[in-house]
Short mmCIF file of N, CA and C in Angstrom, two decimals:
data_model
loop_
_atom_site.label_atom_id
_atom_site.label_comp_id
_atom_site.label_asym_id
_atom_site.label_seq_id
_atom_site.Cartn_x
_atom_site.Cartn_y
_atom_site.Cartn_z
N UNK A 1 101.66 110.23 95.60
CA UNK A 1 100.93 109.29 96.43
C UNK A 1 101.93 108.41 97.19
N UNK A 2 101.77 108.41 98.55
CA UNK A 2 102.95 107.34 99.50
C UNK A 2 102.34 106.01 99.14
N UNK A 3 102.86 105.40 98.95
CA UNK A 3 103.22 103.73 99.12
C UNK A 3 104.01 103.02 100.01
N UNK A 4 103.39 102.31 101.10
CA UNK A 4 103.99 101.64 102.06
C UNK A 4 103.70 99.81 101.70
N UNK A 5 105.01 99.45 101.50
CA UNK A 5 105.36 97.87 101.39
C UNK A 5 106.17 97.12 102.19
N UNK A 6 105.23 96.29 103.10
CA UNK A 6 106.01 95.32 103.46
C UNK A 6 106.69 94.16 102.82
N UNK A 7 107.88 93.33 103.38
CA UNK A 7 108.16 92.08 102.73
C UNK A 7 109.08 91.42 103.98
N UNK A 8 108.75 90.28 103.84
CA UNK A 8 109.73 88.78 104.15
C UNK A 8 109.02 88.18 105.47
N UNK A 9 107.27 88.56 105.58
CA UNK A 9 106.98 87.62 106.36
C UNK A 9 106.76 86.24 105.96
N UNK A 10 106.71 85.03 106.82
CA UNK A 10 106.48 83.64 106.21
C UNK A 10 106.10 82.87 107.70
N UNK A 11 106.45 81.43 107.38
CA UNK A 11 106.45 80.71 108.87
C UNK A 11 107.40 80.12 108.72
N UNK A 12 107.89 80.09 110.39
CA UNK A 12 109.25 79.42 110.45
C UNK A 12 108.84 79.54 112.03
N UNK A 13 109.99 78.43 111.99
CA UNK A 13 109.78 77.43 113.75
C UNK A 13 110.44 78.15 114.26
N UNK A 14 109.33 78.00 116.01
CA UNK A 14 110.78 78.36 116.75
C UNK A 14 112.17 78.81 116.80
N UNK A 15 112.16 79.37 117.84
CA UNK A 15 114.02 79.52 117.50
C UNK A 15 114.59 80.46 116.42
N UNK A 16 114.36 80.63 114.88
CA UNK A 16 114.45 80.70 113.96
C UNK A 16 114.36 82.32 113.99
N UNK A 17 115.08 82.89 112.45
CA UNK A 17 115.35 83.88 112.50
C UNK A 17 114.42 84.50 111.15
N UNK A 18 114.27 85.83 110.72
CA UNK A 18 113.73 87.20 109.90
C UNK A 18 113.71 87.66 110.35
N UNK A 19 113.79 88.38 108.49
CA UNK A 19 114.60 90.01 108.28
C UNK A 19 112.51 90.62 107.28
N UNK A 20 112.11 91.56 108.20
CA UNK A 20 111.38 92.29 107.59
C UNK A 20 111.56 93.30 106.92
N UNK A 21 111.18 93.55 105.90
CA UNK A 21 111.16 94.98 104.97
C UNK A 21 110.62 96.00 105.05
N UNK A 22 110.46 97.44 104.70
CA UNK A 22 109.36 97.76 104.56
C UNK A 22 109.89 98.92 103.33
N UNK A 23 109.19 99.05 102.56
CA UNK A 23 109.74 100.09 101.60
C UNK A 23 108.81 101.51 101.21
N UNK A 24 108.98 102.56 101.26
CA UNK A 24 108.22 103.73 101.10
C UNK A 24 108.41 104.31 99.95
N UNK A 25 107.46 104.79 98.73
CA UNK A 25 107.85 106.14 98.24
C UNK A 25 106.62 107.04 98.12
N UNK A 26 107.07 108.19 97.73
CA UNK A 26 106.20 109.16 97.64
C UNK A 26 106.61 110.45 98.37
N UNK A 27 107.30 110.37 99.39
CA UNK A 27 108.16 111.13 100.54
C UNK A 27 109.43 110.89 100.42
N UNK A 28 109.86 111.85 101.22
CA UNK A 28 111.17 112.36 101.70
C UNK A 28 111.91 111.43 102.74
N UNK A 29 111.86 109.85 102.21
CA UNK A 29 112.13 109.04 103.32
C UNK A 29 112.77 109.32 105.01
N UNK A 30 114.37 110.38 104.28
CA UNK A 30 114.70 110.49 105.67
C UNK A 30 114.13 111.46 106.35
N UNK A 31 113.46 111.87 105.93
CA UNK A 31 112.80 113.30 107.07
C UNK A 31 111.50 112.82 107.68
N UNK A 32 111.25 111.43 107.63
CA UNK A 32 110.17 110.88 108.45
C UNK A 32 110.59 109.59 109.28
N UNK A 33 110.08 109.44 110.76
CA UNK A 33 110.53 108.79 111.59
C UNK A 33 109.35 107.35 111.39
N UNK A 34 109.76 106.08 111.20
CA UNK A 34 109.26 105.23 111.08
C UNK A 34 109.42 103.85 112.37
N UNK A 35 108.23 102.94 112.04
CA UNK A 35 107.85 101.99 113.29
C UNK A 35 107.54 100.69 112.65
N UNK A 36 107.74 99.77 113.58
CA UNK A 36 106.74 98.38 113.42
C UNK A 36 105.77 98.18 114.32
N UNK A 37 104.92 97.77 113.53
CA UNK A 37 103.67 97.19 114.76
C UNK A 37 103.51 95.98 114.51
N UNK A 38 102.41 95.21 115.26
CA UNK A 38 102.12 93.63 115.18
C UNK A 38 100.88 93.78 115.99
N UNK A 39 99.91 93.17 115.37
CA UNK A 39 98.80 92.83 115.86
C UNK A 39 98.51 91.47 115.17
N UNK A 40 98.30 90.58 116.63
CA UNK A 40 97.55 89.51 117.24
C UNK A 40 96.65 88.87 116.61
N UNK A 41 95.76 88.03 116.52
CA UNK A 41 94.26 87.68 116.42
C UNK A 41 93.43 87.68 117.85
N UNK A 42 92.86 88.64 118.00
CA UNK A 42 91.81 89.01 119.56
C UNK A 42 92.83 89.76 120.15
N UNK A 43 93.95 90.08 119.72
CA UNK A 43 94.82 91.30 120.53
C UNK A 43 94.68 92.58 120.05
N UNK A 44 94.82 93.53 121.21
CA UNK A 44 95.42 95.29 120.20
C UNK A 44 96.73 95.23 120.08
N UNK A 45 96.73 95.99 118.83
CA UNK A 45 98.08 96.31 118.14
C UNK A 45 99.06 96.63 119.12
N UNK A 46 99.84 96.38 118.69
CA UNK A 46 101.28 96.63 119.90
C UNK A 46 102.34 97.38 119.37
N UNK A 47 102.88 98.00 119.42
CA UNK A 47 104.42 98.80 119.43
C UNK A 47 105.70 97.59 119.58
N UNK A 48 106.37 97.37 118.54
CA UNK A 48 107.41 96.44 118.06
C UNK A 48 108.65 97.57 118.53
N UNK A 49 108.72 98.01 117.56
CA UNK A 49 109.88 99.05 117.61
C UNK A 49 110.04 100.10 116.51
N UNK A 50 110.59 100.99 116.83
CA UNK A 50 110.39 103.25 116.45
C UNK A 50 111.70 102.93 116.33
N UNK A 51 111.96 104.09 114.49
CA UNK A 51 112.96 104.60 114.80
C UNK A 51 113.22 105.84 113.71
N UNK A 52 113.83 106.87 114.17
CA UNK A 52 114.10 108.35 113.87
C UNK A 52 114.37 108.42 112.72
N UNK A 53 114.12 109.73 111.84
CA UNK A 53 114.28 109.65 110.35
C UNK A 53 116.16 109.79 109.96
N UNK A 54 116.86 111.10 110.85
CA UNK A 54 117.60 111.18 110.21
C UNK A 54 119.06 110.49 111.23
N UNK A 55 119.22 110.38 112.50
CA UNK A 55 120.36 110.52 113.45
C UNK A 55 119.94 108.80 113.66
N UNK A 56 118.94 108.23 113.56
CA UNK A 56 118.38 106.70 114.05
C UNK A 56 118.46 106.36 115.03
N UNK A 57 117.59 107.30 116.00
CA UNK A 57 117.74 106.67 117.50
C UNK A 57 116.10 105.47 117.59
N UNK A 58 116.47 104.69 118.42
CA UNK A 58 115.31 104.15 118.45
C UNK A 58 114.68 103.63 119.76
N UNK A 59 113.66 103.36 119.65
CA UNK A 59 112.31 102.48 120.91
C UNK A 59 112.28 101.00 120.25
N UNK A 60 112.61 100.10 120.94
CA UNK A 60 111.85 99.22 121.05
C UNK A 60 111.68 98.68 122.06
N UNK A 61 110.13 97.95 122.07
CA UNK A 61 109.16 97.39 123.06
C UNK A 61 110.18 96.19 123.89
N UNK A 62 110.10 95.83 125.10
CA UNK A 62 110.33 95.52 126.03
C UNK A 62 110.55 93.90 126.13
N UNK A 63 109.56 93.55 124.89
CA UNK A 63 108.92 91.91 124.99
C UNK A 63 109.97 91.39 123.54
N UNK A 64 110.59 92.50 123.05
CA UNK A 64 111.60 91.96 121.78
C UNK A 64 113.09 92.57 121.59
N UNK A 65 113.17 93.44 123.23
CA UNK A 65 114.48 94.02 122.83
C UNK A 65 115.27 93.06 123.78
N UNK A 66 116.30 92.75 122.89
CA UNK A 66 117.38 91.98 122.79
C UNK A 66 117.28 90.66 121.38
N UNK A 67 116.10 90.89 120.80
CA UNK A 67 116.09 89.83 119.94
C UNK A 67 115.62 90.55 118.86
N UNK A 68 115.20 91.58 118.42
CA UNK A 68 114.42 92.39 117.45
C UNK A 68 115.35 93.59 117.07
N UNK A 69 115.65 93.72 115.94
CA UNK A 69 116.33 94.99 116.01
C UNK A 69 115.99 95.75 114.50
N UNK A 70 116.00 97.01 114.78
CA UNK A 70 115.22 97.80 113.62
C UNK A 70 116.74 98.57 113.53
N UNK A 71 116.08 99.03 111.79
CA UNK A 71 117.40 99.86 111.18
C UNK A 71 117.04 100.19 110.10
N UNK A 72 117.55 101.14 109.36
CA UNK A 72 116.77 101.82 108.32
C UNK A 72 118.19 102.19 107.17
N UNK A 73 117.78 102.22 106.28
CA UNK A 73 118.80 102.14 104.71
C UNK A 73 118.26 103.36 104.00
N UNK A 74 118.90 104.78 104.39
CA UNK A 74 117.90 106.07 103.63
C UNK A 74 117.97 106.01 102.36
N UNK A 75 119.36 105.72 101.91
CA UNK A 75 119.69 105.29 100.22
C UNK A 75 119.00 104.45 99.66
N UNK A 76 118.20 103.80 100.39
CA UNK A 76 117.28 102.60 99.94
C UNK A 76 115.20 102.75 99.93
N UNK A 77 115.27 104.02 100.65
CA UNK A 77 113.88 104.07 101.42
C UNK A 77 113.07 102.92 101.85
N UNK A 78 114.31 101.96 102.81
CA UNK A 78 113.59 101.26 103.36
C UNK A 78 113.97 100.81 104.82
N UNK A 79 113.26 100.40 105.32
CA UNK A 79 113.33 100.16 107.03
C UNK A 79 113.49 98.20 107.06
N UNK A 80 114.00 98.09 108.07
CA UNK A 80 114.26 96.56 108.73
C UNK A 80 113.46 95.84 109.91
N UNK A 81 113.28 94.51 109.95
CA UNK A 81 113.22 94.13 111.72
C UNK A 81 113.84 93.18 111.48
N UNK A 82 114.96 92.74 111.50
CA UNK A 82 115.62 92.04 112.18
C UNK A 82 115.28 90.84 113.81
N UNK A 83 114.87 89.79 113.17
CA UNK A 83 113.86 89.12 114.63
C UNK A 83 114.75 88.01 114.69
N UNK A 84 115.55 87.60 115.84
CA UNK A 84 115.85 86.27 115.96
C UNK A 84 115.56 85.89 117.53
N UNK A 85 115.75 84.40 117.14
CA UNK A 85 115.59 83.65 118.46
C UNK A 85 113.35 83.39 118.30
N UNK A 86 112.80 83.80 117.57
CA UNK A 86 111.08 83.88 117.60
C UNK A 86 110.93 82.55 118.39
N UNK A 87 109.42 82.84 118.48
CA UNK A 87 108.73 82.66 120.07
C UNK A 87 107.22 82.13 119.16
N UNK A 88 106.86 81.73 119.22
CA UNK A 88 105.26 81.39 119.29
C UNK A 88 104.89 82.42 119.40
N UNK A 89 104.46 83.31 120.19
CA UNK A 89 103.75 84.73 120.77
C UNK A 89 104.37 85.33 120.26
N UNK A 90 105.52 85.72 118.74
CA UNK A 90 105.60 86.50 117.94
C UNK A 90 104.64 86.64 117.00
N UNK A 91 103.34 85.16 116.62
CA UNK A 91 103.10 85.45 115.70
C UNK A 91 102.13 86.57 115.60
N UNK A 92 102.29 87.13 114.34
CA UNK A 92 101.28 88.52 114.28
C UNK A 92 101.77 88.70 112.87
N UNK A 93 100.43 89.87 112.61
CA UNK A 93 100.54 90.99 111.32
C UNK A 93 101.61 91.47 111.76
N UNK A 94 102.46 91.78 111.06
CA UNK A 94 103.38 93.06 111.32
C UNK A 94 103.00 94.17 110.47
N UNK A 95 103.17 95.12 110.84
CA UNK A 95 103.01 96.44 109.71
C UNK A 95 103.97 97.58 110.16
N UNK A 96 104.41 98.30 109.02
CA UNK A 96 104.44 99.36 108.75
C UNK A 96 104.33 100.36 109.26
N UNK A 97 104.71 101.32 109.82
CA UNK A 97 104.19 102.64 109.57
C UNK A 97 105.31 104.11 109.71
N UNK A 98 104.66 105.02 109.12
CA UNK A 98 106.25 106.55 109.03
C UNK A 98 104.97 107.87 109.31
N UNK A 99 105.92 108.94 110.19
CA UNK A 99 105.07 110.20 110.62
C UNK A 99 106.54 110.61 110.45
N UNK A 100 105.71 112.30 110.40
CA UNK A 100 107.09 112.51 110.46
C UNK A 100 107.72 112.95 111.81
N UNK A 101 106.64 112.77 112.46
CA UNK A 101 107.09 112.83 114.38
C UNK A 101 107.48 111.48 114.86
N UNK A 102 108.82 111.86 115.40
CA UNK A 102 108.87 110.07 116.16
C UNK A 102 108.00 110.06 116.93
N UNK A 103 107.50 110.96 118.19
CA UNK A 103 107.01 110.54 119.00
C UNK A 103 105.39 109.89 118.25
N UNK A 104 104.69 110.50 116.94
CA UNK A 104 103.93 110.40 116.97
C UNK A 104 103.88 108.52 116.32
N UNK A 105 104.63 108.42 115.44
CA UNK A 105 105.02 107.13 115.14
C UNK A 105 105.15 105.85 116.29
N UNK A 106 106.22 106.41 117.46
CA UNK A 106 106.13 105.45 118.91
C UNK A 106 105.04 105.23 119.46
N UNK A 107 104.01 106.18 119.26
CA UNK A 107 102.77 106.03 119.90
C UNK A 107 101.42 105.39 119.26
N UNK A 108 101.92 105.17 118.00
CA UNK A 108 100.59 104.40 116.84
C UNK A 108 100.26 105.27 116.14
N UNK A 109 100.57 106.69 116.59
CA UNK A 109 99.35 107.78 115.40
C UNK A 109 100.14 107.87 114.46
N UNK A 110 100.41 107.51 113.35
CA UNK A 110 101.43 107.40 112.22
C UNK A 110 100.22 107.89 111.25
N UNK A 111 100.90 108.67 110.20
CA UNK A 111 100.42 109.14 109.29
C UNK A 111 100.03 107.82 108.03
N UNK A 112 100.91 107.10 107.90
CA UNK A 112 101.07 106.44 107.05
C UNK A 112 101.31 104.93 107.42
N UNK A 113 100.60 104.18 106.89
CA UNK A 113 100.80 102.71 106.97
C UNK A 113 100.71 101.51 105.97
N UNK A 114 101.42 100.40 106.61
CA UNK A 114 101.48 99.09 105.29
C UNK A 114 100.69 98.25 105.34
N UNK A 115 99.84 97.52 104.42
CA UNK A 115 98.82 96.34 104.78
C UNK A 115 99.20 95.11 105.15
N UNK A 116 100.75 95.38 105.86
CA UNK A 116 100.66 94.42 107.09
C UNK A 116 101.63 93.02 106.13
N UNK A 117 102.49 92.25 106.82
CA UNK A 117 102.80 90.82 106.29
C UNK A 117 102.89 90.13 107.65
N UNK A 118 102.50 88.58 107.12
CA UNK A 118 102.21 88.14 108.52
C UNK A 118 103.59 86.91 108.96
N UNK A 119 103.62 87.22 109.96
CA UNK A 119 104.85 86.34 110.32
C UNK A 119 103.90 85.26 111.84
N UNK A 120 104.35 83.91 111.27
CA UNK A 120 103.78 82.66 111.66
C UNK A 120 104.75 81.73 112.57
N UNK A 121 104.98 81.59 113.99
CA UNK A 121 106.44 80.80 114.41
C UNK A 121 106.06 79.69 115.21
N UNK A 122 105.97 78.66 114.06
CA UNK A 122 105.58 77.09 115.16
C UNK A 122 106.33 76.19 116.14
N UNK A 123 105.82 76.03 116.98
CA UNK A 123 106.33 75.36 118.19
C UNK A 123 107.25 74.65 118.00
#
């Protein structure tokens, strides 16, 4: 049975920096390409940032690259986000998720997903 766990959302001001977790077992960690998402309250889910199971190439979204950075620990079966500099309009669920297609992962259809930790960034 896969198990997807997030960790290290909280609130923190402005400016301010986290490191998200996410940890998998049940699979073959590196032979599946994994993502972050974030959804809003009254928003659709959004694409954070993708990245490849075994070589780690990655996507990320437009609205966090240069301040967001994903990375993955195969010895560990676990994935990163790395967020500094947050914004107000970071806050969101973040979640989880691993396919074993990147593309299908970059695009939301992920096989597998986490129930989400929420990250909170006050003015």
């Amino acid at each position: 049975q896969v198990q997807v766990a997030e960790s290290g959302g909280g609130l923190i001001q402005a400016g301010g920096s986290l490191r998200l977790s996410c940890t998998i077992s049940g699979l073959t960690f590196d032979a599946y390409a994994m993502g972050w998402f974030r959804q809003a309250p009254g928003k659709p889910r959004e694409k954070v940032a993708c990245i490849s199971g075994i070589n780690g190439s990655t996507n990320t979204a437009n609205s966090v690259k240069g301040r967001f950075t994903i990375s993955r620990d195969n010895a560990k079966n676990t994935m990163y986000l790395q967020m500094n500099s947050l914004k107000p309009d970071d806050t969101a669920t973040y979640y989880c998720a691993a396919d074993k297609r990147f593309g299908s992962v970059c695009t939301g259809n992920a096989e597998h997903w986490g129930q989400g930790t929420q990250v909170t960034v006050s003015s």
